[in-house]
XYZ file of C-alpha atoms in Angstrom:
682
model
C 101.776 85.044 98.331
C 105.378 84.821 98.582
C 106.607 84.397 102.765
C 110.325 86.771 102.858
C 111.576 84.519 105.572
C 114.263 85.950 108.035
C 116.821 83.441 109.859
C 115.088 81.038 111.842
C 111.683 81.550 110.635
C 109.672 78.423 108.736
C 106.830 78.285 106.412
C 104.384 75.398 105.145
C 104.988 73.626 101.617
C 101.782 73.011 99.854
C 103.632 71.234 97.126
C 105.937 68.655 96.901
C 107.860 69.061 93.356
C 109.527 72.380 93.996
C 112.470 74.522 92.289
C 115.098 76.339 94.393
C 116.339 79.363 92.706
C 119.480 80.894 93.625
C 120.970 83.982 92.616
C 124.375 85.185 93.926
C 126.301 87.552 91.678
C 129.128 85.509 91.329
C 129.548 81.849 90.569
C 129.366 79.816 93.555
C 128.729 75.970 94.680
C 125.216 74.621 95.060
C 124.554 71.612 96.459
C 122.109 69.577 98.953
C 122.198 66.984 101.349
C 119.543 64.499 102.567
C 119.632 63.574 106.524
C 117.492 62.090 109.081
C 115.332 63.690 111.724
C 118.873 64.486 114.191
C 120.113 66.378 111.006
C 122.967 63.748 110.225
C 124.110 62.188 106.912
C 124.631 58.564 106.746
C 127.040 58.488 104.003
C 128.428 60.120 100.903
C 125.195 58.964 99.026
C 123.630 61.538 101.076
C 125.156 64.410 99.543
C 124.167 65.899 95.940
C 127.359 68.072 94.483
C 128.605 68.954 91.069
C 130.551 65.523 90.899
C 127.409 63.574 92.027
C 124.667 65.975 90.779
C 121.627 63.255 90.901
C 120.100 61.756 94.333
C 116.750 60.337 94.705
C 114.419 63.345 94.770
C 116.868 65.879 94.309
C 119.153 67.525 91.404
C 121.775 69.953 91.604
C 123.722 72.131 89.129
C 126.735 70.497 87.894
C 129.186 73.529 87.878
C 129.644 77.034 89.997
C 127.447 79.573 88.521
C 125.902 82.832 89.490
C 122.302 81.414 89.158
C 121.180 78.136 90.005
C 117.889 76.128 89.658
C 117.816 73.182 91.828
C 114.894 70.185 91.385
C 113.352 68.628 94.199
C 110.555 66.151 94.661
C 110.052 65.424 98.209
C 107.730 62.279 97.596
C 110.679 60.933 95.705
C 113.392 60.897 98.516
C 113.709 58.117 100.779
C 111.258 57.642 104.042
C 114.441 57.853 106.171
C 115.148 61.146 105.075
C 113.669 63.949 107.238
C 115.645 67.337 106.100
C 116.800 68.310 102.964
C 119.387 71.105 103.558
C 120.547 73.720 100.665
C 123.822 74.243 100.586
C 126.094 77.222 99.077
C 129.836 77.430 98.961
C 132.614 79.715 97.525
C 134.824 77.692 94.882
C 138.223 76.855 96.558
C 141.711 77.135 94.501
C 140.237 79.332 91.780
C 141.439 82.130 92.553
C 138.039 83.647 93.681
C 136.763 85.493 97.029
C 137.391 83.298 100.090
C 134.060 84.697 102.131
C 130.812 85.604 101.877
C 131.027 88.850 103.407
C 133.175 90.445 100.322
C 129.743 89.548 97.959
C 126.248 90.699 97.620
C 123.785 89.175 100.022
C 122.995 85.543 98.095
C 119.200 85.308 97.370
C 117.205 81.917 97.664
C 113.765 81.268 96.596
C 111.453 78.183 96.801
C 109.197 78.070 94.064
C 106.420 75.880 92.416
C 106.876 74.228 89.269
C 104.954 77.219 87.674
C 107.446 79.535 88.515
C 105.147 81.106 91.426
C 107.559 81.924 94.737
C 106.423 79.999 97.783
C 109.068 81.506 100.156
C 112.362 83.455 99.802
C 115.197 84.146 101.716
C 118.068 86.744 101.554
C 121.368 85.331 103.446
C 122.565 88.701 105.102
C 124.980 89.223 108.050
C 127.624 86.891 106.515
C 131.524 87.446 106.923
C 134.307 85.142 106.570
C 132.035 82.030 106.156
C 132.994 80.505 102.681
C 130.125 77.857 103.049
C 126.494 78.003 104.347
C 123.296 76.247 104.986
C 121.008 78.224 103.288
C 117.685 76.603 103.708
C 116.354 73.365 104.620
C 112.989 71.253 103.827
C 111.979 69.280 106.764
C 109.487 66.784 107.296
C 107.124 67.280 110.236
C 104.188 65.102 111.501
C 103.763 64.045 107.633
C 104.244 67.510 106.435
C 107.052 69.365 104.793
C 108.127 73.187 105.623
C 110.816 75.200 104.849
C 113.185 77.091 107.318
C 115.649 79.371 106.848
C 118.943 78.435 108.215
C 121.690 81.022 107.479
C 124.566 79.066 109.286
C 127.780 80.019 108.019
C 130.961 77.836 108.035
C 134.406 79.668 107.826
C 136.043 76.081 107.453
C 134.270 75.689 104.295
C 132.676 72.614 103.059
C 134.451 70.335 105.378
C 133.352 71.516 108.155
C 129.780 71.920 107.126
C 129.702 68.192 106.506
C 131.202 67.375 109.215
C 128.806 69.112 111.449
C 126.242 67.284 109.820
C 127.705 64.144 110.757
C 129.369 63.037 107.920
C 132.341 60.876 108.325
C 134.248 61.215 104.597
C 133.480 65.234 105.004
C 136.883 66.326 104.102
C 137.160 63.398 100.839
C 133.894 64.867 99.887
C 134.833 68.416 100.211
C 137.779 67.731 98.183
C 135.774 65.869 95.501
C 133.496 68.641 94.972
C 136.153 71.420 94.813
C 138.028 69.234 91.861
C 134.772 68.734 90.066
C 134.371 72.620 90.134
C 137.813 72.978 89.263
C 137.485 70.680 85.976
C 134.309 72.068 84.941
C 135.819 75.916 84.894
C 139.072 74.319 83.064
C 136.597 72.807 80.353
C 134.483 76.088 79.770
C 134.609 78.196 76.782
C 134.677 81.919 77.713
C 131.406 83.740 76.358
C 132.217 85.780 72.718
C 132.479 89.367 72.651
C 128.581 90.811 71.869
C 128.101 92.004 68.615
C 126.511 95.329 68.494
C 123.345 95.292 66.509
C 120.825 98.170 65.780
C 118.572 96.510 68.292
C 121.198 96.636 70.968
C 121.988 99.988 70.366
C 118.418 101.119 71.193
C 118.699 99.026 74.737
C 122.299 100.328 75.258
C 121.127 103.978 74.688
C 118.081 103.728 77.219
C 120.432 102.351 79.939
C 122.721 105.108 79.088
C 119.822 107.634 79.842
C 119.345 106.420 83.153
C 122.754 106.696 84.087
C 124.457 105.413 87.210
C 123.131 106.100 90.643
C 125.439 109.146 91.948
C 124.755 108.399 95.546
C 126.607 105.741 97.020
C 124.154 104.981 99.363
C 122.474 101.837 99.847
C 118.960 103.615 99.526
C 120.319 105.079 95.769
C 119.030 102.149 93.810
C 115.548 102.220 94.778
C 114.778 105.701 92.311
C 114.484 103.273 89.394
C 112.420 100.154 89.867
C 111.238 99.712 86.880
C 107.440 99.738 85.557
C 106.526 97.765 88.615
C 108.174 99.892 90.877
C 107.081 103.130 93.036
C 109.139 105.507 90.312
C 108.837 105.112 87.199
C 110.126 107.310 83.983
C 107.638 109.890 82.793
C 105.158 109.127 79.887
C 104.639 112.451 78.051
C 103.728 115.670 79.442
C 101.055 114.225 81.639
C 103.900 112.801 84.004
C 105.312 116.494 84.549
C 106.134 117.229 88.166
C 106.133 120.420 89.668
C 108.907 122.563 89.138
C 109.897 120.500 86.162
C 110.521 122.190 82.583
C 107.200 122.059 80.363
C 107.264 120.559 76.985
C 109.086 123.216 74.439
C 110.032 125.760 77.103
C 112.978 126.540 79.771
C 110.602 127.220 82.467
C 108.632 125.141 85.373
C 105.183 124.103 84.004
C 102.696 126.736 85.141
C 105.025 129.783 84.893
C 105.428 132.339 81.683
C 108.444 133.376 80.362
C 108.242 136.928 81.653
C 107.512 135.907 85.343
C 110.018 137.386 87.473
C 109.416 134.962 90.273
C 110.834 132.022 88.430
C 114.576 132.115 87.451
C 115.202 130.841 84.021
C 115.774 127.713 83.414
C 118.620 126.581 81.049
C 116.995 125.270 77.840
C 117.851 121.687 76.547
C 120.566 121.404 74.036
C 119.398 120.483 70.804
C 119.444 116.801 69.375
C 122.656 116.217 67.788
C 123.139 114.100 64.931
C 124.961 110.311 65.769
C 128.298 110.224 64.742
C 129.348 107.278 62.282
C 129.177 103.765 64.019
C 128.233 105.437 67.366
C 124.865 104.489 69.075
C 121.615 106.022 67.870
C 120.182 108.698 70.738
C 116.363 107.803 70.583
C 115.910 109.994 73.756
C 113.473 112.833 73.845
C 115.451 116.254 74.201
C 113.498 117.363 76.891
C 112.059 114.378 78.540
C 113.287 114.025 82.068
C 113.020 111.056 84.366
C 110.767 111.238 87.221
C 112.545 109.191 89.433
C 112.959 110.768 92.813
C 116.372 112.749 93.324
C 119.032 110.467 95.356
C 119.296 110.813 98.681
C 122.317 113.057 100.213
C 125.914 111.472 100.402
C 127.391 110.548 103.688
C 130.601 112.626 104.005
C 133.509 110.098 103.272
C 134.300 108.076 106.245
C 137.720 107.869 107.658
C 139.987 105.007 106.791
C 138.907 102.109 109.201
C 136.205 104.057 110.452
C 132.072 103.303 109.558
C 130.485 106.083 107.144
C 128.822 108.716 108.990
C 124.954 108.664 109.099
C 123.008 111.293 107.211
C 119.717 112.463 108.031
C 117.339 112.212 104.809
C 119.330 109.328 103.384
C 116.707 107.577 101.790
C 114.778 108.144 98.394
C 112.073 110.564 98.127
C 110.708 113.995 96.351
C 111.186 116.140 99.650
C 113.210 115.787 102.925
C 109.751 114.904 104.613
C 109.611 111.864 102.494
C 113.216 110.985 102.726
C 112.899 111.145 106.451
C 109.558 109.264 106.640
C 111.363 106.229 104.232
C 114.402 106.430 106.534
C 112.955 106.058 109.950
C 110.747 102.963 108.467
C 114.105 101.580 106.973
C 115.870 101.649 110.709
C 112.492 99.981 112.013
C 113.092 97.242 109.403
C 117.003 97.382 110.595
C 116.157 96.714 114.020
C 113.445 93.952 113.541
C 115.827 92.114 110.934
C 118.696 92.471 113.441
C 116.811 91.036 116.678
C 115.018 88.205 114.380
C 118.688 87.312 113.703
C 120.047 87.588 117.116
C 117.072 85.488 118.519
C 117.445 83.265 116.090
C 121.306 82.533 116.425
C 120.631 82.106 120.312
C 117.897 79.796 119.510
C 120.236 77.927 117.324
C 123.053 78.066 120.084
C 120.475 76.478 122.428
C 118.688 73.595 120.211
C 122.750 72.681 119.416
C 123.764 72.486 123.119
C 120.669 70.272 123.908
C 121.454 68.022 121.138
C 125.073 67.732 122.312
C 123.997 67.063 125.842
C 121.147 64.607 124.679
C 124.171 62.480 122.879
C 126.097 62.534 126.129
C 123.330 61.336 128.176
C 122.194 58.891 126.145
C 125.027 56.841 126.303
C 125.092 55.340 129.995
C 129.231 55.039 129.875
C 129.583 59.030 129.656
C 127.007 60.046 131.898
C 129.211 60.323 134.716
C 132.969 60.359 134.960
C 135.381 62.600 133.485
C 134.533 62.103 129.840
C 130.917 63.097 130.483
C 132.016 66.179 132.274
C 134.340 67.055 129.578
C 131.635 66.827 127.068
C 129.478 68.990 128.986
C 131.632 71.554 129.401
C 132.282 71.517 125.762
C 128.922 71.907 124.633
C 128.381 74.700 127.345
C 131.691 76.467 125.555
C 130.443 76.145 122.386
C 126.790 77.549 123.452
C 128.606 80.482 125.057
C 130.569 81.196 122.135
C 127.683 81.249 119.635
C 125.364 83.604 122.111
C 128.732 86.025 122.045
C 129.248 85.910 118.292
C 125.576 86.826 117.871
C 125.663 89.354 120.685
C 128.593 91.113 119.268
C 126.674 91.233 115.879
C 123.708 92.540 117.611
C 125.505 95.400 119.404
C 127.195 96.307 116.531
C 124.193 97.041 114.396
C 122.379 98.447 117.138
C 125.401 100.983 117.602
C 124.889 101.567 113.885
C 121.215 102.218 114.433
C 121.636 104.515 117.245
C 124.057 106.793 115.539
C 121.800 107.079 112.852
C 119.083 108.172 115.193
C 120.997 110.257 116.849
C 121.251 112.083 113.626
C 117.691 111.705 112.397
C 115.996 112.837 115.493
C 117.156 116.782 115.734
C 116.341 116.680 111.794
C 112.572 115.546 112.178
C 109.471 118.166 111.514
C 107.033 119.064 114.072
C 104.709 116.178 112.500
C 107.462 113.417 113.166
C 109.463 115.223 116.161
C 108.930 114.309 119.831
C 107.323 117.124 122.193
C 110.734 117.661 123.552
C 111.974 118.658 120.049
C 113.264 121.901 119.640
C 111.344 122.141 115.959
C 108.441 123.077 118.389
C 109.583 126.270 119.662
C 109.589 127.537 115.985
C 106.124 126.080 115.001
C 104.073 127.565 112.677
C 100.654 126.490 111.517
C 101.732 124.625 108.364
C 99.987 125.381 104.698
C 99.403 121.655 103.872
C 98.953 118.465 105.640
C 101.944 116.208 106.289
C 102.632 112.516 105.103
C 102.544 111.210 108.139
C 102.208 111.649 111.954
C 103.998 110.351 114.890
C 102.064 108.769 117.426
C 104.939 107.427 119.859
C 108.105 105.433 119.929
C 108.751 101.644 119.563
C 111.526 99.519 120.797
C 112.475 96.172 121.616
C 114.049 94.476 124.550
C 117.316 93.974 122.977
C 117.347 97.662 122.147
C 115.983 99.559 125.475
C 117.932 102.771 124.692
C 117.002 102.804 120.906
C 113.453 104.380 120.095
C 111.814 104.058 116.630
C 109.299 106.752 115.961
C 105.926 105.131 115.195
C 104.666 106.934 111.984
C 101.290 106.371 110.587
C 100.179 107.945 107.059
C 97.837 110.881 107.116
C 94.643 111.146 106.731
C 94.081 108.427 109.380
C 92.512 105.230 107.821
C 91.249 103.956 111.215
C 90.122 105.263 114.629
C 92.556 105.392 117.555
C 91.468 103.685 120.866
C 93.480 104.896 123.918
C 93.166 102.069 126.540
C 92.256 103.313 129.782
C 92.322 99.520 131.370
C 94.269 98.579 134.415
C 97.398 97.199 132.723
C 101.012 96.420 133.784
C 103.705 98.320 132.161
C 106.664 97.331 130.378
C 108.992 97.901 133.501
C 106.498 95.959 135.382
C 105.012 98.923 137.461
C 101.160 98.588 137.907
C 98.879 101.800 137.886
C 95.777 101.859 139.336
C 92.373 102.278 137.479
C 91.952 106.055 138.401
C 95.240 106.778 137.420
C 95.104 105.147 134.123
C 91.635 107.239 133.611
C 93.484 110.256 133.863
C 96.874 109.270 131.964
C 94.532 107.781 129.027
C 92.743 111.257 128.602
C 96.038 113.718 129.283
C 97.653 110.948 126.189
C 94.274 111.652 123.826
C 94.915 115.515 124.413
C 98.562 115.022 123.319
C 97.300 113.243 120.350
C 94.718 115.567 119.364
C 96.971 118.743 119.995
C 99.290 117.133 117.550
C 96.420 116.258 114.644
C 95.667 120.134 115.049
C 98.846 121.421 115.080
C 100.211 119.336 111.552
C 96.535 120.399 109.708
C 96.298 123.659 107.988
C 93.901 126.143 110.082
C 90.645 125.203 108.062
C 91.264 121.753 107.602
C 90.711 119.873 110.860
C 87.801 120.182 113.502
C 87.505 118.595 116.741
C 84.468 117.668 118.773
C 84.841 116.628 122.147
C 82.218 114.032 123.939
C 82.368 113.785 127.776
C 79.459 112.608 129.486
C 80.099 112.887 132.644
C 82.706 115.720 132.731
C 85.211 113.440 134.171
C 87.578 114.534 131.860
C 87.335 118.230 132.164
C 90.936 118.714 133.928
C 92.689 116.835 131.250
C 90.602 119.188 128.289
C 91.726 122.340 130.070
C 94.142 122.975 127.147
C 91.704 122.414 124.560
C 89.080 124.586 126.015
C 91.083 127.388 127.028
C 92.832 127.896 123.773
C 89.256 127.703 121.929
C 90.771 124.960 119.420
C 87.541 123.173 119.475
C 84.292 123.285 117.451
C 81.984 123.729 120.375
C 82.359 122.806 124.209
C 82.573 119.612 125.560
C 79.396 117.573 124.994
C 77.848 116.226 128.326
C 74.875 114.368 129.130
C 72.888 112.061 127.306
C 71.584 114.946 125.074
C 74.809 116.412 124.075
C 76.101 112.437 123.024
C 72.750 112.271 121.017
C 73.325 115.928 119.441
C 76.876 115.404 118.649
C 76.713 111.834 116.918
C 73.414 112.722 115.311
C 75.328 116.036 113.427
C 78.332 113.577 112.766
C 75.970 110.738 111.603
C 74.062 113.069 109.240
C 77.499 114.483 107.715
C 78.618 110.813 106.929
C 75.319 109.974 105.077
C 75.276 113.281 102.926
C 79.128 113.004 102.086
C 78.532 109.650 101.184
C 75.439 110.083 98.883
C 77.221 112.877 97.277
C 80.322 110.945 96.785
C 78.402 108.007 95.261
C 75.797 110.439 93.292
C 79.082 112.233 91.506
C 77.655 115.371 92.837
C 80.501 115.947 95.632
C 80.780 119.641 94.465
C 76.983 120.297 95.272
C 77.132 120.237 99.052
C 75.181 122.886 100.752
C 76.848 126.241 100.796
C 78.681 126.768 104.260
C 79.287 123.192 104.448
C 82.520 122.051 106.638
C 84.499 120.228 104.600
C 87.454 119.819 106.611
C 88.459 116.643 108.356
C 86.483 115.826 111.617
C 87.959 113.958 114.738
C 85.206 112.982 117.419
C 87.007 112.380 120.782
C 84.777 110.343 122.961
C 85.965 109.834 126.755
C 84.595 107.492 129.351
C 82.714 104.997 126.711
C 80.194 103.597 127.159
C 79.104 105.805 130.217
C 76.189 108.192 128.728
C 75.581 105.927 125.558
C 71.940 104.279 125.323
C 71.766 101.342 122.318
C 71.039 104.211 119.735
C 74.299 106.000 120.287
C 76.580 102.708 120.421
C 74.996 101.868 117.076
C 75.956 105.626 115.558
C 79.538 105.294 117.117
C 80.088 101.926 115.292
C 78.627 103.517 111.863
C 80.897 106.472 112.742
C 83.992 104.012 113.157
C 82.930 102.158 110.320
C 82.150 104.551 107.587
C 83.518 107.644 108.889
C 87.507 107.505 107.859
C 86.153 107.200 104.044
C 84.848 110.569 103.900
C 87.046 112.475 106.512
C 85.393 111.628 110.268
C 87.610 110.130 112.707
C 87.098 108.581 116.225
C 89.297 108.806 119.153
C 88.053 106.552 121.849
C 89.259 106.691 125.516
C 87.431 103.480 127.223
C 88.273 100.353 129.395
C 87.023 97.463 127.273
C 85.841 95.993 130.729
C 83.206 98.682 131.019
C 82.015 97.692 127.913
C 81.304 93.907 128.655
C 77.677 94.463 129.182
C 77.106 94.708 125.229
C 79.038 91.299 124.633
C 80.049 90.420 121.153
C 78.528 93.544 119.798
C 81.350 95.533 120.370
C 84.068 93.257 119.040
C 83.990 94.704 115.675
C 84.663 98.134 116.977
C 87.753 97.294 119.191
C 88.994 95.384 115.969
C 88.647 98.099 113.991
C 90.579 100.858 116.192
C 94.171 100.870 116.868
C 94.970 100.302 120.637
C 97.279 102.794 121.951
C 98.178 102.282 125.732
C 98.822 105.747 128.095
C 101.793 103.779 129.808
C 104.676 101.727 127.697
C 103.111 98.400 127.040
C 104.017 95.503 124.650
C 100.908 94.903 122.925
C 101.567 95.953 119.035
C 102.624 92.540 117.552
C 104.932 92.319 114.458
C 103.388 89.460 112.322
C 106.460 89.890 109.831
C 108.896 88.339 112.543
C 107.179 87.444 115.356
C 108.334 90.564 117.671
C 106.365 92.045 120.333
C 107.111 95.852 120.264
C 107.135 97.887 123.434
C 105.265 101.151 122.493
C 105.613 104.398 124.416
C 103.038 107.267 124.151
C 104.345 110.764 122.831
C 104.183 112.358 126.648
C 104.317 116.535 126.986
C 107.568 116.959 129.436
C 106.580 118.162 132.585
C 106.242 121.572 133.537
C 106.816 122.554 129.576
C 104.340 125.084 128.130
C 104.735 123.527 124.533
C 101.290 122.128 124.591
C 99.917 125.769 125.361
C 101.943 127.533 122.912
C 101.114 125.378 120.062
C 97.377 125.360 120.594
C 97.732 129.178 120.937
C 98.963 129.314 117.368
C 96.483 127.007 116.150
C 93.488 129.119 117.678
C 95.039 132.556 116.233
C 95.310 130.844 112.947
C 91.930 129.863 112.695
C 90.516 133.278 113.980
C 92.630 134.909 111.104
C 91.122 132.334 108.523
C 87.500 132.896 109.697
C 87.829 136.379 109.603
């Protein structure tokens, strides 16, 4: 599995013979440097470039090109070499671009000899830099790793090599530029392509797809080839709702005389190919099934960034576009925060390195020379951190502007409880594709909140942790208040689940053995949206668990036997949610085993679990319940930074979706749900 690295992230290498593949879209120079454990080059023999492309263990391209393949054999490098840095630079003096910021982001991949990708890195965030250290392969305790560096230099190769301690940096950089210029002078332009019959079909296929008219960074996601999420239609079986049926000018499922459907323009008849022109092999009525492009943003004023637009992502519906856009914002925030943290770490490491060099020489530890060196190191550190902060603030401002546009446009399933869309709420006719469980944010972006959306139906249960924990602002809540807040949070989640499902497709059961959640459950009980009153006592626990366990067994047998349509008459086929408060009070060993069974097997047949519990209360069961806790998604009733992101290593702070104090929106929504259920039943 390929590791998609972000700046500063590393990954172990299981092979020593590797290939570095580089794609930049425009001719660039690729090289490598061999340095010691401190990252210093000890001579010109430590730089591989087009003028000297072969070194022990490394071979680079002999010319500037848009694509490169560099060969690396880590076993063949000298024992004194601890780092192999992969360099990219723009050719100087040939009339090309002067900074990477005007080009598409270069892509670098580390592969095995069989072509299997080990790690990849896309160099984003470059601006005026004309040379960059893309990756470094480094030796650590006898093993090799790869790290995404992405450190750019506006001064070009000379500044880059000087930073790595090469005394002849300017001479080497000049030699590289001369070798590239001579190679370009010797190059022969490619001949004009001849159009053959085989080429015509490919040209026609390309023209049939057309250009992306959206102008949006998401616009190119619509047609990703056979492996992508959206592919071209293959025959009439791929017709989408509303698309013309084969041979007619009307949507599938409608008749020509249907007054509810306006007539669609018929496809033009095929035209005969003109002499010498391309042959059109496309079906006259076949339509591309890629989703429509997102809406284009209004044109930006000169010198001003483009204005964000809600739904600026691919998708068949606005709901799907907004879902994709929200997760795009999440990824953008993760990347920009990771880049900022990596830049600060780099600045800290560089400052410590420079200070160590000063302190290692007894003659410079004291006196004016030492003070000047320390002040210079601190000034460089401050400059690097300030530059990183400026880039972070720029990205955060752009994301905040996008969030300000997207948040008011979200449908109720994605919206906060204070969104005006809830005041016009009506029970939906179909289940949405996702549900909002709260908000996420990072320490670098306290004001920016990203909606936490999960797909429906639920694939795992929810655990509302009522244990005592410190909130993200450092405040602590006592155990009694935590239990109350946890139950109120569970009620809000339950109400949202009820609200986003059709009236006949979601049923809620509640177990409250000791009756401690009666106050929090009032909105659900008074509006009558529960299947039955909350179960109390050991008998109530056993009854509800027994019925749901029997339901899971029955549905599983019907599905496995291929007889899903032969369930008993009157069988409730809706999704089921079991809310359990104050677990494990009131549960005996049999009830605990039944609960574990529902958590493991229930989601696959539409039975879901929401557990309100403090894990410390269940310590008496020991490791027996460990699989239960691991199988549930943990949420907290107060803000808490417990959601780990293994992709970039962030700890996201989760905030529950609380109902505004004094608001009647919850009662209004549940009343609508209850009325719709009564109307449906009868």
